[in-house]
Amino acid sequence: MKQLMLGNTAAARGLWEAGCSVVSSYPGTPSTEITEEAAKYDEIYCEWAPNEKVAMETAFGASLAGKRSFCGMKHVGLNVAADPLFTISYTGVNAGMVIAVADDAGMHSSQNEQDSRHYAKSAKVPMLEPSDAAEALCFAKEAYELSETFDTPVFLKMCTRIAHSQSVVETGDRVVPPVRPYEKNIAKYVMMPGNAIRRHPVVEERTRRLTTFAEETPLNRVEEGADHSRGIITSSTCYQYVKEVCGDRYPVLKLGMIWPLPVKKILDFAAGVDELIVVEELDPFIEEHCRCLGLNPRGKDLFPLEGELSQNRIAEKLGLPVVKGPALEEAIPARPPVMCAGCPHRGLFYTLSRNKCTVLGDIGCYTLGAVAPLSAIEMTACMGASVSAIHGFNKALGAESEHKTVAVIGDSTFMHSGMTGLANIAYNQSNSTVIILDNSITGMTGHQQNPTTGYNIKGDPAGKIDLESLCRAMGFERVRVVDPYNLEECDRALKEELAADEPSVIISRRPCALLKYVKHSAPLRVKTEKCRNCQMCMRIGCPAISIKEGKARVDATLCVGCGVCTQLCRFDAFESTSKEG
Amino acid sequence: METTNIMIVGVGGQGSLLASKLLGRLLLSEGYDVKVSEVHGMSQRGGSVVTYVRYGDRVASPVIDQGEADFIVSFELLEAARWLSYLKPDGQIVTSTQQVDPMPVVTGKADYPQNLVEKMRAAGAKVDALDCLALAEQAGSAKAVNIVLMGRLSHYFDLPEEKWQLALEASVPAKFLDLNRKAFALGAKAE
């Protein structure tokens, strides 16, 4: 049946049709929905792992045991999972193992725009790259065949525009291959030097065989064009942009397998056209391969290394007409993302800002604590970096920073890779203050459960890690919990823990205001006769509060009555709209 | 046929995903090739969001570029203005007159531009502006702005009303169907 499907949903469908049995992933935009959708199939065991390394190793374990497995992650998640990746490449698999990695050119929701194709090349792992949802489904299935035929994990490489675009797919039935019985094979699966030395040539030979496959597979196809003055090599969403702009005018070599790349196929294609052009986002990955083959294509001399391409950007560079739309002369104010009204992070960040703390931040919704007017966070790099970096910061500066510097990290991010940093603080004893922003969910990626929430991916009760006990077990004597809606409590806890001469953990605990089970108070309103336009309430950057005609005003459609603004107002100008209030 | 391009723009959380779901379903049932591109992740948190819907005999790119949109359907006036350059020279804007202050306006760093409908018209755009929030509230929920807008958009399509109704039925939960039918009708019939 023909239906519209999100690229990620189609990839999940492909996993299901291929008989995948075990899925373990960590959420990350734009990869998250593959695993969320896979979890809707009862036949697949699905879970959120604490991080991508654990997820990949879990998927490897399932493959070893003889069942087809999968793990999915965003591009930066693959950095975390790179350790198992490079060696699983050596051991190979038993049953098929597929790794989805989703890049985010344009950084719609990421801290960098690294190009994951380099991982395929350097870890010597084949990579398929779909260009729409239908291919996401087919390529997921094909990836399992390749994995088992060539005894290797296989990448399914997504990008934002493939992952988050719906296009027409045709679905099929689930076919579960027989379990491949696990067999003890120390030479293959124990990667100590004596064995790994023998596996490395196997990997190189595998890449040679895969290169031969790349020459012949219909995954890499030439689409004929009448005008041979140009020939375009492209893949992924760029293929769609090229077709949009050029139609069938120029010949196109459409690569569905991005590693290893074919040699003869590219040389033959290049020989048939006057000017060879490579259209790809981010790094010149295909282009450099062409140069190694002695070709001299156009590529990054035309197209940028940064950001996404689009049909207009390609048309302009190819000298084709581009239509201009109407334009306004005046500047349109930006609309950056903001912390939601009632976000539990707000009160805590206000407290940090007011106490002029140096705040080392982490990855999550709360990164928005760096945005004006709170402007509290001063560093964000990667998952867990806040907790590790505050230790280094305090070791470098000692007492000078210890009493005013804090690390902030979310509950999910803490479980992902904050714990090891905390172990370092406990072990090597820096007087650091770590604040765990526990909103009881993985927020930014759209509400996924994690090891601290007590629920699994299907919403069923699961193991629950107690943050207080965990921190105490690591050796922290000073562990306390505050309610971020209570500014006085936050302020007192922060001052006391910063003043203390030993490391401490503050857990700022309140569930995300967007969670369905969270009951909200009635919205507030402003008693205009009491408002003196002091604008104290504007310091928390609440999207529900604005100043109109010299008075504060509350947008009742946004306000959830959290009451943080009420605590800031010296003139008692906020009141509840509830009858009891 | 040439590909037709519809952009749905608004503020994260306003319900553009449901609108694109409805359109996707409708156009697919009409036998078109359809692509819909969504925004997930950080910008959903109250930021400017855009969804692209494209249909025709064969659609390649999932996104719409500047100068390409046949329609811009907007939940919010400033967002219509922000994406104006994506409109075709003879394209149509269908917008709610609702105004949601972005943070730079809330904090007083910028002003919300005045008379945007007139300015967009002066720039050459056809603008159909309607207070969709009031109509949605009249239908029973402020959240039905998306369906009011779909009702309004249906004006510009040569498709029988029942086709829209079928897509609506398939896209919203049964318990909200009556409310959404009302919202659709109010959008479709508004002067």
PDB file of N, CA and C in Angstrom, chain A residues 30-85:
ATOM      1  N   PRO A  30      18.533  14.562  14.352  1.00  0.00           N
ATOM      2  CA  PRO A  30      17.267  14.101  13.774  1.00  0.00           C
ATOM      3  C   PRO A  30      17.116  12.575  13.669  1.00  0.00           C
ATOM      4  N   SER A  31      17.634  11.813  14.607  1.00  0.00           N
ATOM      5  CA  SER A  31      17.573  10.351  14.477  1.00  0.00           C
ATOM      6  C   SER A  31      16.453   9.705  15.303  1.00  0.00           C
ATOM      7  N   THR A  32      15.910  10.449  16.276  1.00  0.00           N
ATOM      8  CA  THR A  32      15.099   9.878  17.347  1.00  0.00           C
ATOM      9  C   THR A  32      13.933   9.006  16.899  1.00  0.00           C
ATOM     10  N   GLU A  33      13.198   9.464  15.861  1.00  0.00           N
ATOM     11  CA  GLU A  33      11.948   8.777  15.498  1.00  0.00           C
ATOM     12  C   GLU A  33      12.172   7.368  14.964  1.00  0.00           C
ATOM     13  N   ILE A  34      13.369   7.054  14.478  1.00  0.00           N
ATOM     14  CA  ILE A  34      13.586   5.684  13.979  1.00  0.00           C
ATOM     15  C   ILE A  34      13.297   4.713  15.125  1.00  0.00           C
ATOM     16  N   THR A  35      13.877   5.002  16.272  1.00  0.00           N
ATOM     17  CA  THR A  35      13.728   4.100  17.413  1.00  0.00           C
ATOM     18  C   THR A  35      12.330   4.207  18.021  1.00  0.00           C
ATOM     19  N   GLU A  36      11.789   5.430  18.079  1.00  0.00           N
ATOM     20  CA  GLU A  36      10.424   5.580  18.603  1.00  0.00           C
ATOM     21  C   GLU A  36       9.420   4.796  17.761  1.00  0.00           C
ATOM     22  N   GLU A  37       9.611   4.843  16.441  1.00  0.00           N
ATOM     23  CA  GLU A  37       8.687   4.121  15.558  1.00  0.00           C
ATOM     24  C   GLU A  37       8.920   2.613  15.633  1.00  0.00           C
ATOM     25  N   ALA A  38      10.190   2.217  15.747  1.00  0.00           N
ATOM     26  CA  ALA A  38      10.487   0.779  15.864  1.00  0.00           C
ATOM     27  C   ALA A  38       9.827   0.213  17.117  1.00  0.00           C
ATOM     28  N   ALA A  39       9.746   1.049  18.168  1.00  0.00           N
ATOM     29  CA  ALA A  39       9.167   0.589  19.440  1.00  0.00           C
ATOM     30  C   ALA A  39       7.670   0.295  19.317  1.00  0.00           C
ATOM     31  N   LYS A  40       7.059   0.782  18.230  1.00  0.00           N
ATOM     32  CA  LYS A  40       5.623   0.522  18.042  1.00  0.00           C
ATOM     33  C   LYS A  40       5.367  -0.885  17.500  1.00  0.00           C
ATOM     34  N   TYR A  41       6.427  -1.551  17.027  1.00  0.00           N
ATOM     35  CA  TYR A  41       6.272  -2.925  16.540  1.00  0.00           C
ATOM     36  C   TYR A  41       6.521  -3.891  17.699  1.00  0.00           C
ATOM     37  N   ASP A  42       5.530  -4.682  18.011  1.00  0.00           N
ATOM     38  CA  ASP A  42       5.656  -5.602  19.146  1.00  0.00           C
ATOM     39  C   ASP A  42       6.743  -6.656  18.933  1.00  0.00           C
ATOM     40  N   GLU A  43       7.029  -6.944  17.671  1.00  0.00           N
ATOM     41  CA  GLU A  43       8.002  -8.007  17.390  1.00  0.00           C
ATOM     42  C   GLU A  43       9.438  -7.582  17.684  1.00  0.00           C
ATOM     43  N   ILE A  44       9.672  -6.274  17.857  1.00  0.00           N
ATOM     44  CA  ILE A  44      11.036  -5.797  18.069  1.00  0.00           C
ATOM     45  C   ILE A  44      11.217  -5.428  19.541  1.00  0.00           C
ATOM     46  N   TYR A  45      12.275  -5.977  20.181  1.00  0.00           N
ATOM     47  CA  TYR A  45      12.625  -5.480  21.509  1.00  0.00           C
ATOM     48  C   TYR A  45      13.330  -4.132  21.306  1.00  0.00           C
ATOM     49  N   CYS A  46      12.835  -3.102  21.973  1.00  0.00           N
ATOM     50  CA  CYS A  46      13.348  -1.748  21.767  1.00  0.00           C
ATOM     51  C   CYS A  46      13.668  -1.096  23.094  1.00  0.00           C
ATOM     52  N   GLU A  47      14.729  -0.323  23.134  1.00  0.00           N
ATOM     53  CA  GLU A  47      15.049   0.370  24.392  1.00  0.00           C
ATOM     54  C   GLU A  47      15.800   1.664  24.125  1.00  0.00           C
ATOM     55  N   TRP A  48      15.693   2.559  25.110  1.00  0.00           N
ATOM     56  CA  TRP A  48      16.618   3.691  25.164  1.00  0.00           C
ATOM     57  C   TRP A  48      17.772   3.280  26.067  1.00  0.00           C
ATOM     58  N   ALA A  49      18.964   3.342  25.542  1.00  0.00           N
ATOM     59  CA  ALA A  49      20.154   3.061  26.339  1.00  0.00           C
ATOM     60  C   ALA A  49      20.617   4.362  26.985  1.00  0.00           C
ATOM     61  N   PRO A  50      21.469   4.287  28.007  1.00  0.00           N
ATOM     62  CA  PRO A  50      21.954   5.519  28.628  1.00  0.00           C
ATOM     63  C   PRO A  50      22.794   6.378  27.686  1.00  0.00           C
ATOM     64  N   ASN A  51      23.527   5.767  26.760  1.00  0.00           N
ATOM     65  CA  ASN A  51      24.234   6.563  25.751  1.00  0.00           C
ATOM     66  C   ASN A  51      24.490   5.721  24.502  1.00  0.00           C
ATOM     67  N   GLU A  52      25.099   6.346  23.485  1.00  0.00           N
ATOM     68  CA  GLU A  52      25.241   5.691  22.182  1.00  0.00           C
ATOM     69  C   GLU A  52      26.249   4.548  22.222  1.00  0.00           C
ATOM     70  N   LYS A  53      27.268   4.697  23.063  1.00  0.00           N
ATOM     71  CA  LYS A  53      28.262   3.608  23.178  1.00  0.00           C
ATOM     72  C   LYS A  53      27.587   2.355  23.731  1.00  0.00           C
ATOM     73  N   VAL A  54      26.807   2.539  24.773  1.00  0.00           N
ATOM     74  CA  VAL A  54      26.084   1.407  25.352  1.00  0.00           C
ATOM     75  C   VAL A  54      25.111   0.827  24.327  1.00  0.00           C
ATOM     76  N   ALA A  55      24.438   1.719  23.601  1.00  0.00           N
ATOM     77  CA  ALA A  55      23.470   1.265  22.593  1.00  0.00           C
ATOM     78  C   ALA A  55      24.157   0.406  21.533  1.00  0.00           C
ATOM     79  N   MET A  56      25.284   0.893  21.029  1.00  0.00           N
ATOM     80  CA  MET A  56      25.970   0.152  19.967  1.00  0.00           C
ATOM     81  C   MET A  56      26.476  -1.198  20.479  1.00  0.00           C
ATOM     82  N   GLU A  57      26.987  -1.211  21.691  1.00  0.00           N
ATOM     83  CA  GLU A  57      27.488  -2.466  22.252  1.00  0.00           C
ATOM     84  C   GLU A  57      26.336  -3.441  22.530  1.00  0.00           C
ATOM     85  N   THR A  58      25.190  -2.902  22.911  1.00  0.00           N
ATOM     86  CA  THR A  58      24.009  -3.750  23.113  1.00  0.00           C
ATOM     87  C   THR A  58      23.581  -4.382  21.787  1.00  0.00           C
ATOM     88  N   ALA A  59      23.532  -3.543  20.754  1.00  0.00           N
ATOM     89  CA  ALA A  59      23.156  -4.052  19.424  1.00  0.00           C
ATOM     90  C   ALA A  59      24.177  -5.094  18.964  1.00  0.00           C
ATOM     91  N   PHE A  60      25.444  -4.856  19.264  1.00  0.00           N
ATOM     92  CA  PHE A  60      26.495  -5.815  18.892  1.00  0.00           C
ATOM     93  C   PHE A  60      26.267  -7.146  19.616  1.00  0.00           C
ATOM     94  N   GLY A  61      25.949  -7.058  20.891  1.00  0.00           N
ATOM     95  CA  GLY A  61      25.698  -8.277  21.670  1.00  0.00           C
ATOM     96  C   GLY A  61      24.564  -9.093  21.076  1.00  0.00           C
ATOM     97  N   ALA A  62      23.495  -8.391  20.642  1.00  0.00           N
ATOM     98  CA  ALA A  62      22.348  -9.093  20.058  1.00  0.00           C
ATOM     99  C   ALA A  62      22.724  -9.738  18.730  1.00  0.00           C
ATOM    100  N   SER A  63      23.539  -9.036  17.952  1.00  0.00           N
ATOM    101  CA  SER A  63      24.008  -9.583  16.670  1.00  0.00           C
ATOM    102  C   SER A  63      24.869 -10.824  16.907  1.00  0.00           C
ATOM    103  N   LEU A  64      25.756 -10.713  17.895  1.00  0.00           N
ATOM    104  CA  LEU A  64      26.618 -11.834  18.273  1.00  0.00           C
ATOM    105  C   LEU A  64      25.766 -13.050  18.634  1.00  0.00           C
ATOM    106  N   ALA A  65      24.688 -12.792  19.375  1.00  0.00           N
ATOM    107  CA  ALA A  65      23.804 -13.867  19.823  1.00  0.00           C
ATOM    108  C   ALA A  65      23.016 -14.482  18.675  1.00  0.00           C
ATOM    109  N   GLY A  66      22.980 -13.787  17.541  1.00  0.00           N
ATOM    110  CA  GLY A  66      22.384 -14.410  16.369  1.00  0.00           C
ATOM    111  C   GLY A  66      21.118 -13.765  15.839  1.00  0.00           C
ATOM    112  N   LYS A  67      20.743 -12.589  16.394  1.00  0.00           N
ATOM    113  CA  LYS A  67      19.539 -11.923  15.888  1.00  0.00           C
ATOM    114  C   LYS A  67      19.889 -10.558  15.298  1.00  0.00           C
ATOM    115  N   ARG A  68      19.153 -10.196  14.273  1.00  0.00           N
ATOM    116  CA  ARG A  68      19.399  -8.902  13.620  1.00  0.00           C
ATOM    117  C   ARG A  68      19.135  -7.760  14.600  1.00  0.00           C
ATOM    118  N   SER A  69      20.051  -6.791  14.606  1.00  0.00           N
ATOM    119  CA  SER A  69      19.961  -5.725  15.596  1.00  0.00           C
ATOM    120  C   SER A  69      20.207  -4.367  14.962  1.00  0.00           C
ATOM    121  N   PHE A  70      19.900  -3.342  15.750  1.00  0.00           N
ATOM    122  CA  PHE A  70      19.998  -1.970  15.250  1.00  0.00           C
ATOM    123  C   PHE A  70      20.319  -1.034  16.391  1.00  0.00           C
ATOM    124  N   CYS A  71      21.095   0.013  16.086  1.00  0.00           N
ATOM    125  CA  CYS A  71      21.204   1.159  16.993  1.00  0.00           C
ATOM    126  C   CYS A  71      21.169   2.427  16.155  1.00  0.00           C
ATOM    127  N   GLY A  72      20.579   3.485  16.708  1.00  0.00           N
ATOM    128  CA  GLY A  72      20.451   4.744  15.981  1.00  0.00           C
ATOM    129  C   GLY A  72      20.947   5.901  16.824  1.00  0.00           C
ATOM    130  N   MET A  73      21.505   6.898  16.148  1.00  0.00           N
ATOM    131  CA  MET A  73      22.058   8.034  16.886  1.00  0.00           C
ATOM    132  C   MET A  73      22.218   9.228  15.946  1.00  0.00           C
ATOM    133  N   LYS A  74      22.436  10.411  16.520  1.00  0.00           N
ATOM    134  CA  LYS A  74      22.771  11.553  15.698  1.00  0.00           C
ATOM    135  C   LYS A  74      24.270  11.566  15.457  1.00  0.00           C
ATOM    136  N   HIS A  75      24.711  12.478  14.604  1.00  0.00           N
ATOM    137  CA  HIS A  75      26.142  12.496  14.234  1.00  0.00           C
ATOM    138  C   HIS A  75      27.067  12.574  15.450  1.00  0.00           C
ATOM    139  N   VAL A  76      26.747  13.460  16.399  1.00  0.00           N
ATOM    140  CA  VAL A  76      27.658  13.589  17.548  1.00  0.00           C
ATOM    141  C   VAL A  76      27.579  12.374  18.469  1.00  0.00           C
ATOM    142  N   GLY A  77      26.451  11.661  18.406  1.00  0.00           N
ATOM    143  CA  GLY A  77      26.344  10.418  19.167  1.00  0.00           C
ATOM    144  C   GLY A  77      27.337   9.379  18.682  1.00  0.00           C
ATOM    145  N   LEU A  78      27.643   9.442  17.384  1.00  0.00           N
ATOM    146  CA  LEU A  78      28.594   8.476  16.832  1.00  0.00           C
ATOM    147  C   LEU A  78      29.999   8.705  17.399  1.00  0.00           C
ATOM    148  N   ASN A  79      30.287   9.939  17.795  1.00  0.00           N
ATOM    149  CA  ASN A  79      31.578  10.183  18.474  1.00  0.00           C
ATOM    150  C   ASN A  79      31.643   9.359  19.752  1.00  0.00           C
ATOM    151  N   VAL A  80      30.522   9.311  20.470  1.00  0.00           N
ATOM    152  CA  VAL A  80      30.474   8.575  21.735  1.00  0.00           C
ATOM    153  C   VAL A  80      30.614   7.077  21.472  1.00  0.00           C
ATOM    154  N   ALA A  81      30.028   6.624  20.362  1.00  0.00           N
ATOM    155  CA  ALA A  81      30.032   5.197  20.049  1.00  0.00           C
ATOM    156  C   ALA A  81      31.226   4.804  19.176  1.00  0.00           C
ATOM    157  N   ALA A  82      32.117   5.745  18.934  1.00  0.00           N
ATOM    158  CA  ALA A  82      33.227   5.453  18.011  1.00  0.00           C
ATOM    159  C   ALA A  82      34.117   4.338  18.537  1.00  0.00           C
ATOM    160  N   ASP A  83      34.240   4.233  19.841  1.00  0.00           N
ATOM    161  CA  ASP A  83      35.124   3.213  20.412  1.00  0.00           C
ATOM    162  C   ASP A  83      34.682   1.802  20.011  1.00  0.00           C
ATOM    163  N   PRO A  84      33.443   1.398  20.313  1.00  0.00           N
ATOM    164  CA  PRO A  84      33.042   0.074  19.819  1.00  0.00           C
ATOM    165  C   PRO A  84      33.064  -0.023  18.293  1.00  0.00           C
ATOM    166  N   LEU A  85      32.679   1.062  17.606  1.00  0.00           N
ATOM    167  CA  LEU A  85      32.568   1.008  16.145  1.00  0.00           C
ATOM    168  C   LEU A  85      33.848   0.490  15.487  1.00  0.00           C
TER     169      LEU A  85
END
